[in-house]
PDB file of C-alpha atoms and ligand atoms in Angstrom:
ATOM      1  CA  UNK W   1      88.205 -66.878  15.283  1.00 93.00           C
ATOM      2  CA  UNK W   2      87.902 -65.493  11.933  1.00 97.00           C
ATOM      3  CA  UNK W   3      84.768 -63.715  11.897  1.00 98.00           C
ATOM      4  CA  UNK W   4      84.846 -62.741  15.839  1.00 97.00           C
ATOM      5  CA  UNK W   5      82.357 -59.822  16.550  1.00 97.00           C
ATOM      6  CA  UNK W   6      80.545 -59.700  13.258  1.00 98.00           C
ATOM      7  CA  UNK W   7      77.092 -60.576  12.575  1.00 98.00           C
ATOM      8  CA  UNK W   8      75.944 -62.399   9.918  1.00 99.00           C
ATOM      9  CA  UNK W   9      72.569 -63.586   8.106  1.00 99.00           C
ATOM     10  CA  UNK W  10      72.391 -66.854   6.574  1.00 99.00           C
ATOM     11  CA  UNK W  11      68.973 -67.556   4.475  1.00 99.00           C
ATOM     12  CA  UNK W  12      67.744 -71.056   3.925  1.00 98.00           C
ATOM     13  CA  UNK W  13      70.184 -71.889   6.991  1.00 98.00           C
ATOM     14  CA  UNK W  14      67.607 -74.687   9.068  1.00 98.00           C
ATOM     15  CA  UNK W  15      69.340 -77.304   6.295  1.00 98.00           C
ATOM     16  CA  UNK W  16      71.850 -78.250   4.115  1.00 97.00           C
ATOM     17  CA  UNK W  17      74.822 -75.680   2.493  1.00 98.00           C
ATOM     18  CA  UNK W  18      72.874 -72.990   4.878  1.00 98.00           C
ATOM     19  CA  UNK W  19      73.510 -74.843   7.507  1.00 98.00           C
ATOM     20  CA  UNK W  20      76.497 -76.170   7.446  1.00 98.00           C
ATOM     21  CA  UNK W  21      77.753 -72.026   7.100  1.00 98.00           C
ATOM     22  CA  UNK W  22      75.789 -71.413  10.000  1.00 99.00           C
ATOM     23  CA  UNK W  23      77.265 -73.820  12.049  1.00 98.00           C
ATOM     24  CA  UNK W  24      81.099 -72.393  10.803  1.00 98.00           C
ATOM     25  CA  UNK W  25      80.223 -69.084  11.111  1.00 98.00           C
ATOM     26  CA  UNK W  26      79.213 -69.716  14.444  1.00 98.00           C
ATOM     27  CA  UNK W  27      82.604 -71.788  15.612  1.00 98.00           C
ATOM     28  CA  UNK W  28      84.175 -68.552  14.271  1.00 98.00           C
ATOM     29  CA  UNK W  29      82.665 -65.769  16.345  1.00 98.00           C
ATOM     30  CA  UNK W  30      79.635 -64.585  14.640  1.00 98.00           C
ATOM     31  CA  UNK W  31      76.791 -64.133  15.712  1.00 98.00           C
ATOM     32  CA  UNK W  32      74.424 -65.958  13.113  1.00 99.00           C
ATOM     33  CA  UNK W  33      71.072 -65.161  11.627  1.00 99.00           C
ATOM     34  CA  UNK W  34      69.439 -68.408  10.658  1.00 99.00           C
ATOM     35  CA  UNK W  35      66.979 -67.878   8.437  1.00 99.00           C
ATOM     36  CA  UNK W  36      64.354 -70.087   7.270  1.00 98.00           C
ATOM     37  CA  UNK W  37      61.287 -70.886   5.222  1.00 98.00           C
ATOM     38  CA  UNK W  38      58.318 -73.148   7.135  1.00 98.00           C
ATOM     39  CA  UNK W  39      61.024 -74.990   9.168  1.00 98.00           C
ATOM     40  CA  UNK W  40      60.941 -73.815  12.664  1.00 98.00           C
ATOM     41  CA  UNK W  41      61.923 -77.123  14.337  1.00 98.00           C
ATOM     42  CA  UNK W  42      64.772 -77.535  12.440  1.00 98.00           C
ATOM     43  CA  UNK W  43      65.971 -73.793  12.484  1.00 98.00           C
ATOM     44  CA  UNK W  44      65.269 -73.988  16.260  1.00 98.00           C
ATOM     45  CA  UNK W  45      67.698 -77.208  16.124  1.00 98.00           C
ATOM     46  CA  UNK W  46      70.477 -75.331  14.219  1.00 98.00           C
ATOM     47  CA  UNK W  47      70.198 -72.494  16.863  1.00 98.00           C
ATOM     48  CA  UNK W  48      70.502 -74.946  19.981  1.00 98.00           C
ATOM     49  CA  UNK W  49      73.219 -76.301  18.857  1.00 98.00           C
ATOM     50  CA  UNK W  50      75.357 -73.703  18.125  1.00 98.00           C
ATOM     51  CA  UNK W  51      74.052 -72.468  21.716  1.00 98.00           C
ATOM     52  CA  UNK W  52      75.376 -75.429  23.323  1.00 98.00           C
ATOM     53  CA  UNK W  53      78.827 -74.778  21.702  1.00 98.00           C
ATOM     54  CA  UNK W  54      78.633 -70.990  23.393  1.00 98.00           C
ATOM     55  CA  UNK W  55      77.802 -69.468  20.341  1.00 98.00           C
ATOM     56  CA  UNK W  56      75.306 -67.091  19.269  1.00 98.00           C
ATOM     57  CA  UNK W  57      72.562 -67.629  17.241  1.00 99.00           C
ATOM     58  CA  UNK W  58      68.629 -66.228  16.369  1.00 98.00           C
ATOM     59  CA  UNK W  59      66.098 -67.802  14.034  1.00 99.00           C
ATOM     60  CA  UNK W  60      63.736 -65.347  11.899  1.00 99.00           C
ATOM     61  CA  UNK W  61      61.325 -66.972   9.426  1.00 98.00           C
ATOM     62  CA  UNK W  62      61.044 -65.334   6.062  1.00 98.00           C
ATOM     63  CA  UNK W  63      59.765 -66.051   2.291  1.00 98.00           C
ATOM     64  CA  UNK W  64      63.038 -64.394   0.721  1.00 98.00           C
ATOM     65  CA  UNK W  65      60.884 -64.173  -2.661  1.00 98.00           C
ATOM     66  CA  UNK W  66      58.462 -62.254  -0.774  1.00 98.00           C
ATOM     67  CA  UNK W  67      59.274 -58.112  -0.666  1.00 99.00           C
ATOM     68  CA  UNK W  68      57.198 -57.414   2.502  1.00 99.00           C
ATOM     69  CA  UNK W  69      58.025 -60.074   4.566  1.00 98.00           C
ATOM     70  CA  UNK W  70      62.218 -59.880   3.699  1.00 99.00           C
ATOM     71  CA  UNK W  71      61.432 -56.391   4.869  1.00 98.00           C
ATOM     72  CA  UNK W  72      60.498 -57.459   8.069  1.00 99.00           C
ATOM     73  CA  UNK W  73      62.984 -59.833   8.301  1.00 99.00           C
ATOM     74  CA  UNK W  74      65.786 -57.202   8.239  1.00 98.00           C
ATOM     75  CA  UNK W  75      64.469 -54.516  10.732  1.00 98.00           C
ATOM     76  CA  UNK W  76      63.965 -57.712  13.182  1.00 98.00           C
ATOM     77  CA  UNK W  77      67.424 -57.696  12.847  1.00 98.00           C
ATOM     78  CA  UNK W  78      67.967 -54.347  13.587  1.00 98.00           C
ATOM     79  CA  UNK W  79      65.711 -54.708  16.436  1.00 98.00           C
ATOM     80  CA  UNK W  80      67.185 -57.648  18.321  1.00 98.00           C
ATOM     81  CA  UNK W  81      71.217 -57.336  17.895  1.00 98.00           C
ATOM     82  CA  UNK W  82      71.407 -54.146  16.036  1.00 98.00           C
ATOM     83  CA  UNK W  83      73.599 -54.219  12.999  1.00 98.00           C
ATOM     84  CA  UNK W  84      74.290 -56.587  10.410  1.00 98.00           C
ATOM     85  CA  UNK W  85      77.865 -57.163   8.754  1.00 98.00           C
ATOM     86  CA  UNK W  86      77.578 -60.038   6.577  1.00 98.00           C
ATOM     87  CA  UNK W  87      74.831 -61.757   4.067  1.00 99.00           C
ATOM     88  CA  UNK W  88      75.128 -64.924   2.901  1.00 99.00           C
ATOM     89  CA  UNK W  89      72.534 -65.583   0.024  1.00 98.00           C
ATOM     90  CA  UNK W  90      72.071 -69.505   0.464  1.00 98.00           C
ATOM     91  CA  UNK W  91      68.260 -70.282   0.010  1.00 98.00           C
ATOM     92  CA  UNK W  92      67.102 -71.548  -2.696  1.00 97.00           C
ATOM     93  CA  UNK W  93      64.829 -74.704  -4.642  1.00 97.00           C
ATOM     94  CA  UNK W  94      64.223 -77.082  -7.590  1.00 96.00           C
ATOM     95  CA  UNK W  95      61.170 -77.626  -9.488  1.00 97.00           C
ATOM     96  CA  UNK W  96      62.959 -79.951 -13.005  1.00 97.00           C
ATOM     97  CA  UNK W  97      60.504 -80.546 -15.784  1.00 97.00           C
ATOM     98  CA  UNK W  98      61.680 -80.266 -19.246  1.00 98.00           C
ATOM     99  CA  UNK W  99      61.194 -76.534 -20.564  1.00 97.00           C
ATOM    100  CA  UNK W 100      58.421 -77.550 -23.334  1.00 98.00           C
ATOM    101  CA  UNK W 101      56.402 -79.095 -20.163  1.00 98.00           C
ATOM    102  CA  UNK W 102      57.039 -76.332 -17.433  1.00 98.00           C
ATOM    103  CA  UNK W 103      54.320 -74.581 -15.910  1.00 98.00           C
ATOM    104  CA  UNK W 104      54.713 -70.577 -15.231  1.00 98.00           C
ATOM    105  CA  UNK W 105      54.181 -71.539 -11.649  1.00 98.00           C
ATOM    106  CA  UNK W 106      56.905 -73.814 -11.162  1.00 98.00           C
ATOM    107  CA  UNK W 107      59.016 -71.501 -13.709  1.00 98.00           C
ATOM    108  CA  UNK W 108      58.218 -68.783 -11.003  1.00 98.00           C
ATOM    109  CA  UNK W 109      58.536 -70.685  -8.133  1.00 98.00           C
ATOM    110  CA  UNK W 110      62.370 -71.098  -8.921  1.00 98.00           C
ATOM    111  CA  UNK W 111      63.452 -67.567 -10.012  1.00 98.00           C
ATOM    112  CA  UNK W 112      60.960 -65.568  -7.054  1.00 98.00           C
ATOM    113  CA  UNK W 113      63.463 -67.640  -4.784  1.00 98.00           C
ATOM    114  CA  UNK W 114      66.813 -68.327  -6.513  1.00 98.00           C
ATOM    115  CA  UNK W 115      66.702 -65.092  -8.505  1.00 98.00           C
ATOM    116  CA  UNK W 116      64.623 -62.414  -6.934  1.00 99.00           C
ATOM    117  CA  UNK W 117      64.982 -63.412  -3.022  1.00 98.00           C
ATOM    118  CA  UNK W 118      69.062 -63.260  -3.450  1.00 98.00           C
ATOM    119  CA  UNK W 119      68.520 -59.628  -4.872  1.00 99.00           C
ATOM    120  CA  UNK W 120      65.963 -58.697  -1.992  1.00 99.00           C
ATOM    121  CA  UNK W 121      68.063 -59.763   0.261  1.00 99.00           C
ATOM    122  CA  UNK W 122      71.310 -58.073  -1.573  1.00 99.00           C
ATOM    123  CA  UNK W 123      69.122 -55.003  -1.686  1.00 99.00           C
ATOM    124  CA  UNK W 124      68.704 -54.432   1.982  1.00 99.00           C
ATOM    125  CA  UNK W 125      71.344 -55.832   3.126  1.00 98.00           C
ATOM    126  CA  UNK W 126      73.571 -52.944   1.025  1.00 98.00           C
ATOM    127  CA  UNK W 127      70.669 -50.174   2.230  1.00 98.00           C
ATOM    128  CA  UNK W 128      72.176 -51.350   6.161  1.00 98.00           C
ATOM    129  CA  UNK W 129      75.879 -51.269   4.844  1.00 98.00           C
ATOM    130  CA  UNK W 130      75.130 -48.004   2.969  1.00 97.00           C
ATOM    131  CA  UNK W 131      74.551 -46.177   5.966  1.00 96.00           C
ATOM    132  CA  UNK W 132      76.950 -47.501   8.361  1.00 94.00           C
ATOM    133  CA  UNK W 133      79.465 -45.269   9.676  1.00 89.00           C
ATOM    134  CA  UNK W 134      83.038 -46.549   9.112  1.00 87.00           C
ATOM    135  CA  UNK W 135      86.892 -45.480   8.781  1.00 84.00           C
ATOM    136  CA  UNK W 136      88.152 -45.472   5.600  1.00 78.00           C
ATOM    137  CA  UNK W 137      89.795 -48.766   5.950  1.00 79.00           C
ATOM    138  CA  UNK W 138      86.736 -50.735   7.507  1.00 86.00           C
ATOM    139  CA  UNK W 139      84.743 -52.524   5.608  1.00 93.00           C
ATOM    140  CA  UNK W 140      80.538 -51.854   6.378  1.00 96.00           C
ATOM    141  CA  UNK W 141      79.531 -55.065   5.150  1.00 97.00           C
ATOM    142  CA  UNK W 142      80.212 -58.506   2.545  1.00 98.00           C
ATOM    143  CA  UNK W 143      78.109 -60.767   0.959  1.00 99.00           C
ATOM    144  CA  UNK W 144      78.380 -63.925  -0.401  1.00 99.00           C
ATOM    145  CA  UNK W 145      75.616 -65.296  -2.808  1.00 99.00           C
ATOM    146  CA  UNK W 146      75.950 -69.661  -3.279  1.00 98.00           C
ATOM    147  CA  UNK W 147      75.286 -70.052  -7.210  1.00 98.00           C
ATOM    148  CA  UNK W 148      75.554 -73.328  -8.631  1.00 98.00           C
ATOM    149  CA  UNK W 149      77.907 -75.250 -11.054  1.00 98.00           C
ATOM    150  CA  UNK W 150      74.928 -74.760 -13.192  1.00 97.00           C
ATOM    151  CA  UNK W 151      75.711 -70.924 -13.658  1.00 98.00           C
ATOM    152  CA  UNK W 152      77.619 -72.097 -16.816  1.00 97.00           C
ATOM    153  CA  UNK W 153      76.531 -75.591 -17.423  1.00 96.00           C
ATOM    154  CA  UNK W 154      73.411 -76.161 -18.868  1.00 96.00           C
ATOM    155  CA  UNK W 155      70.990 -79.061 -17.545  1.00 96.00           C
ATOM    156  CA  UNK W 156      68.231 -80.655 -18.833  1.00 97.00           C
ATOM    157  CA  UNK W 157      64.804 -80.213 -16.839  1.00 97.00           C
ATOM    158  CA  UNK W 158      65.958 -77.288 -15.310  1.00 98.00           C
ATOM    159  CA  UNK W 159      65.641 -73.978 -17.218  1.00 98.00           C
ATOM    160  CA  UNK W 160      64.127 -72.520 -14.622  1.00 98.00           C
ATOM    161  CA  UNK W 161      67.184 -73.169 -11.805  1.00 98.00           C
ATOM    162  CA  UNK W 162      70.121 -72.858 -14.649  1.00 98.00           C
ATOM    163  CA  UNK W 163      68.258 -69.510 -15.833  1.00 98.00           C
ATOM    164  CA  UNK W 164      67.804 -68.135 -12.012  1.00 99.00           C
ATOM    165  CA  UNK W 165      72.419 -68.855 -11.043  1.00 98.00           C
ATOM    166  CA  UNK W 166      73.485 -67.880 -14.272  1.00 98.00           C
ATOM    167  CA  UNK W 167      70.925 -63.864 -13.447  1.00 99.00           C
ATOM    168  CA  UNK W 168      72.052 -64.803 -10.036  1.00 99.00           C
ATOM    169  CA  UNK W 169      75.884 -64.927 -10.844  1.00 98.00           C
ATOM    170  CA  UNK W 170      75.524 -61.601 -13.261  1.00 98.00           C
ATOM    171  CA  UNK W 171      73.461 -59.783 -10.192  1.00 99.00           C
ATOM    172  CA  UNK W 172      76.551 -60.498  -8.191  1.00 99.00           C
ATOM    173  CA  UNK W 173      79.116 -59.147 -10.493  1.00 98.00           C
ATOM    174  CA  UNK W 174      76.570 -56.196 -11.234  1.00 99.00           C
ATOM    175  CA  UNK W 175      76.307 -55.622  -7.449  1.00 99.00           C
ATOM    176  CA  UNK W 176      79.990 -55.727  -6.864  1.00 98.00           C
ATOM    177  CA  UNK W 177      80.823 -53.426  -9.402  1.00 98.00           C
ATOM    178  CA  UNK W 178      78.158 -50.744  -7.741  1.00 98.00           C
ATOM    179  CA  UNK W 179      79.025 -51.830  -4.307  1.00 98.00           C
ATOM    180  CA  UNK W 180      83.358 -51.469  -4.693  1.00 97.00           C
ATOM    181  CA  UNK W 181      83.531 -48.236  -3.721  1.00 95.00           C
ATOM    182  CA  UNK W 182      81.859 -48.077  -1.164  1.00 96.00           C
ATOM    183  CA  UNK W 183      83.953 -50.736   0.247  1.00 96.00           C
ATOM    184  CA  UNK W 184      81.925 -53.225   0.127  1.00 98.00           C
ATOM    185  CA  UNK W 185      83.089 -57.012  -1.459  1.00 98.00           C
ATOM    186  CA  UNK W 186      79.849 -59.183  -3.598  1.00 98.00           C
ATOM    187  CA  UNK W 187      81.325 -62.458  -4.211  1.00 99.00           C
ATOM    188  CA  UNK W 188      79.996 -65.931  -4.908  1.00 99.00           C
ATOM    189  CA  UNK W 189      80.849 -69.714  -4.099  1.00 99.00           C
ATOM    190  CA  UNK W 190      79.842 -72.211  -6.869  1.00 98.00           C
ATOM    191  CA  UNK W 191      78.834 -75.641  -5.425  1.00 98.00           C
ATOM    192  CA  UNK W 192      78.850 -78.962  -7.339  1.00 97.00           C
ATOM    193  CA  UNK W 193      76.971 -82.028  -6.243  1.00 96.00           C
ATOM    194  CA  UNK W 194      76.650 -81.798  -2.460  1.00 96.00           C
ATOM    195  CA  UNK W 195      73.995 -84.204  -0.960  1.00 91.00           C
ATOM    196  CA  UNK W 196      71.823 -82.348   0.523  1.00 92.00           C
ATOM    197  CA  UNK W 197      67.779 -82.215   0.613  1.00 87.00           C
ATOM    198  CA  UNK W 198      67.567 -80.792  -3.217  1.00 87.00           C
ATOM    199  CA  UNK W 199      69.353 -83.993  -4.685  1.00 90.00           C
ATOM    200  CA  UNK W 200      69.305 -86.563  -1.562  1.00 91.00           C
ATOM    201  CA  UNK W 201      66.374 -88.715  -3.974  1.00 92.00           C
ATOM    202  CA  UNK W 202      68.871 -89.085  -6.889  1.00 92.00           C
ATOM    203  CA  UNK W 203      71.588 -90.202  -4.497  1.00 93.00           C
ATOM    204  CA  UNK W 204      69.335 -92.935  -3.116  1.00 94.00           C
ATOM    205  CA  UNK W 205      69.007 -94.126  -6.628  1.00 95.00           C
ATOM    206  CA  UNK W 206      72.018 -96.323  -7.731  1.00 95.00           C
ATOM    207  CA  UNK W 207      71.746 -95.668 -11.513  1.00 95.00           C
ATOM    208  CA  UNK W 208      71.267 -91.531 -10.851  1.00 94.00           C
ATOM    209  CA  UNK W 209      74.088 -91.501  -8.294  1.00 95.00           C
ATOM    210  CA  UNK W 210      76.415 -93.563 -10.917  1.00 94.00           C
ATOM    211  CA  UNK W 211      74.989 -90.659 -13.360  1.00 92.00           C
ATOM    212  CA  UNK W 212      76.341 -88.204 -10.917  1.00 93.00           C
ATOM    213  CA  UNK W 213      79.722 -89.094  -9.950  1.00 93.00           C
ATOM    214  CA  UNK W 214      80.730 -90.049 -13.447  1.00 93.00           C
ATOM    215  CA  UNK W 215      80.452 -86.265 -14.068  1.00 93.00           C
ATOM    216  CA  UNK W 216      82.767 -85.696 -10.988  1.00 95.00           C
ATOM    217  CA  UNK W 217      86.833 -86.217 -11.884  1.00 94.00           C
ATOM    218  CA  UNK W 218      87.180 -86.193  -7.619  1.00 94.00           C
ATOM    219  CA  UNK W 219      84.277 -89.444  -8.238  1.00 94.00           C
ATOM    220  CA  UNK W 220      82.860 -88.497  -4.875  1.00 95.00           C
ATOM    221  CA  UNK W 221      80.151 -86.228  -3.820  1.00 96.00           C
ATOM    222  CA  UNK W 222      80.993 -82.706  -2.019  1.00 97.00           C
ATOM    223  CA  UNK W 223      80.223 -82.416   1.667  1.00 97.00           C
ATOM    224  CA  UNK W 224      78.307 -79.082   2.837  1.00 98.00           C
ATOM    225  CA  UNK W 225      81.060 -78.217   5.298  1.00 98.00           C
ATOM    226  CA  UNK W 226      83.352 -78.137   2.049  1.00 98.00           C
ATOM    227  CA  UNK W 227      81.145 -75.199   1.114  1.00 98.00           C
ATOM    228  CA  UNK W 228      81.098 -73.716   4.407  1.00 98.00           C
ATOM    229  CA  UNK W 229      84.718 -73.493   4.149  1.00 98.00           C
ATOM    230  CA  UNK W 230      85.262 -71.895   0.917  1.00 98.00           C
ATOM    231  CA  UNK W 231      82.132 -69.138   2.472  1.00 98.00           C
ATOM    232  CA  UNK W 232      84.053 -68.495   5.334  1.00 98.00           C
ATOM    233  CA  UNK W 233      87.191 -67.599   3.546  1.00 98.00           C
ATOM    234  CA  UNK W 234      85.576 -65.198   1.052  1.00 98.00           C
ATOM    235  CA  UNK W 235      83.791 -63.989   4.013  1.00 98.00           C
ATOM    236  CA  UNK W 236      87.142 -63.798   6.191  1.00 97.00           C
ATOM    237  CA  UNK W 237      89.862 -60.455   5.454  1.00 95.00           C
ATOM    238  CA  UNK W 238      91.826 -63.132   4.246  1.00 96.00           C
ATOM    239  CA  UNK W 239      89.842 -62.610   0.765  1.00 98.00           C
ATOM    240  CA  UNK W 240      90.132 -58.384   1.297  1.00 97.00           C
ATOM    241  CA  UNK W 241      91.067 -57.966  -2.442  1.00 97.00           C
ATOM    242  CA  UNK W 242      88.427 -59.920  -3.688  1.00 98.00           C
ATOM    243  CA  UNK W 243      84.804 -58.744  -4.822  1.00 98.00           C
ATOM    244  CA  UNK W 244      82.741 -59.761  -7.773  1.00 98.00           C
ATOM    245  CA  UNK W 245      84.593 -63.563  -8.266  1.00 98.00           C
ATOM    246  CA  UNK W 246      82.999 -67.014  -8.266  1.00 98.00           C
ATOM    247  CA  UNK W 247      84.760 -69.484  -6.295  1.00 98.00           C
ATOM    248  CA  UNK W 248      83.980 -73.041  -7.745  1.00 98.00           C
ATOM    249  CA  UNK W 249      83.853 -76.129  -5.207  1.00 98.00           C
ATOM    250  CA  UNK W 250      83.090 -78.661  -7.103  1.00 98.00           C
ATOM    251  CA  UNK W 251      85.600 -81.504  -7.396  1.00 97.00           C
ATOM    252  CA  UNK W 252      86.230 -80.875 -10.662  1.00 96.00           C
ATOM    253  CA  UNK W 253      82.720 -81.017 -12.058  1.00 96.00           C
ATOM    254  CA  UNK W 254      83.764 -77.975 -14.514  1.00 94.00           C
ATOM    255  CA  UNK W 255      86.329 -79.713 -15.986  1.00 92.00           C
ATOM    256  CA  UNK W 256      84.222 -81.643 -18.497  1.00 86.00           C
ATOM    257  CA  UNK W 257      84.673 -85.177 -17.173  1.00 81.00           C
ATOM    258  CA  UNK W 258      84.042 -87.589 -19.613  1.00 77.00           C
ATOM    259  CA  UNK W 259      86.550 -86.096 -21.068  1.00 78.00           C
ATOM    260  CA  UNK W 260      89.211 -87.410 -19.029  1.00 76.00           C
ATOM    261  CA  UNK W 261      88.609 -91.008 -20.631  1.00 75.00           C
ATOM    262  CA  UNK W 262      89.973 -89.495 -23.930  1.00 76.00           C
ATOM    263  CA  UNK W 263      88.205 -90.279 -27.165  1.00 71.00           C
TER     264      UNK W 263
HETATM  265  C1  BGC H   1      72.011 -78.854  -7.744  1.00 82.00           C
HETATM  266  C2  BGC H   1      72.163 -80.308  -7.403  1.00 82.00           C
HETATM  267  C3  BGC H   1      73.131 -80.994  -8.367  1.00 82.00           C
HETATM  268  C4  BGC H   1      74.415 -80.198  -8.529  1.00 82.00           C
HETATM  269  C5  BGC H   1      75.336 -80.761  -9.588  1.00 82.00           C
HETATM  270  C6  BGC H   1      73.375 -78.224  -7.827  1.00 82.00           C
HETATM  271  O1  BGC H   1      73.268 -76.866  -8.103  1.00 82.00           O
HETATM  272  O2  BGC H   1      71.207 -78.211  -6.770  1.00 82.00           O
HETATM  273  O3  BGC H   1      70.894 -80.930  -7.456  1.00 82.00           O
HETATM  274  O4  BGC H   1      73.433 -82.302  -7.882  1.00 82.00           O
HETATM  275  O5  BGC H   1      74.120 -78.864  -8.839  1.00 82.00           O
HETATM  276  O6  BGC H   1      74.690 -81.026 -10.803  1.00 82.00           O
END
């Protein structure tokens, strides 16, 4: 039980990466925070189950792009268990169109969530760990923020998601930095391809997937619990020393693949 006793807040948890954490969190001891966006059914699901495997678990709908209602969000938190020791910063969207052809909206509609909800939800989450009372030793609080391979690599269609992880992975190294000595660890976890709801379409299509997977050296797609795993152990004392690194788990997808065939 690595994360016995604490309580943590996972946003955009009814599906995919977010769930996946939820679910491990939970088999670990935490009490989890599911949050979710216009997907009560399936947030309800999430917190069933881990309720049938005597965990503990709470849904609480929030926009994370939206100031007033990740406000709310928080002090229901407060409200119903109390205190909050860990924030995972999951949620988040696509909206591809090539640059020339993007719309403000759908430029918006990816940063207000990717971007701005991950430091809303950094924000109060550090205002709760600010004013916790602890030792010296104890730590008041962690969070993890899931960026993307795309933090570094660029990608066609999608200068709105690459331009929200790479401010995404600097907000996390600028939040560390502030946060350190306090005692408080920032950190990040770096996904590759994982088939979840955001990419499940280009899966389904044979010449896409083959697209995919050639840019994999591992040649297979990530699962979500690989995620969960690499969230946990940033999230676990195991990683005490650690604040303000991204962990990549990608299957290689960094390492410039087509390069392996020489030439
Ligand atoms: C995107 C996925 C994509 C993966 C690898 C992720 O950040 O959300 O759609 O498959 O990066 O390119």
């Amino acid at each position: 039980m690595k994360l016995k006793g604490k309580v943590a807040l996972i946003t955009g948890a009814s599906s995919g990466i977010g769930k996946a954490i939820a679910l491990r969190f939970a088999a670990e001891g935490a009490t989890v925070v599911v949050n979710h966006f216009n997907q009560e059914d399936k947030a309800r699901e999430v917190v069933e189950k881990i309720r049938s495997e005597n965990g503990k678990a709470i849904y609480i709908e929030a926009d994370i792009s939206d100031e007033t209602a990740v406000k709310a969000m928080f002090a229901k938190i407060m409200e119903r268990i109390g205190t909050l020791d860990i924030l995972v910063n999951n949620a988040g969207r696509q909206k591809d169109a090539p640059f020339w052809d993007m719309s403000l909206q759908d430029w918006n509609a990816v940063i207000n969530v990717d971007l701005t909800g991950h430091f809303l939800c950094t924000r109060e989450a550090a205002k709760l760990f600010l004013q916790k009372e602890t030792h010296e030793d104890e730590m008041p609080g962690n969070i993890i923020f899931i960026t993307s391979v795309h933090q570094n690599i660029p990608w066609a269609q999608r200068a709105n998601y690459t331009a929200a992880k790479a401010g995404a992975s600097m907000l996390m190294k600028t939040a560390a930095m502030e946060l350190a000595p306090k005692n408080i660890r920032v950190n990040a976890v770096a996904p590759g391809a994982v088939k979840t709801a955001i990419n499940i379409e280009n899966f389904r299509d044979p010449n896409e997937k083959e697209k995919i997977l050639r840019k994999i050296p591992f040649g297979k797609a990530g699962r979500a619990e690989d995620i969960a795993s690499a969230v946990l152990w940033l999230a676990s004392s195991e990683a005490g020393y650690i604040t303000g690194e991204t962990l990549f788990v990608d299957g290689g997808m960094e390492l410039y693949a087509d390069f392996a065939h020489g030439g």
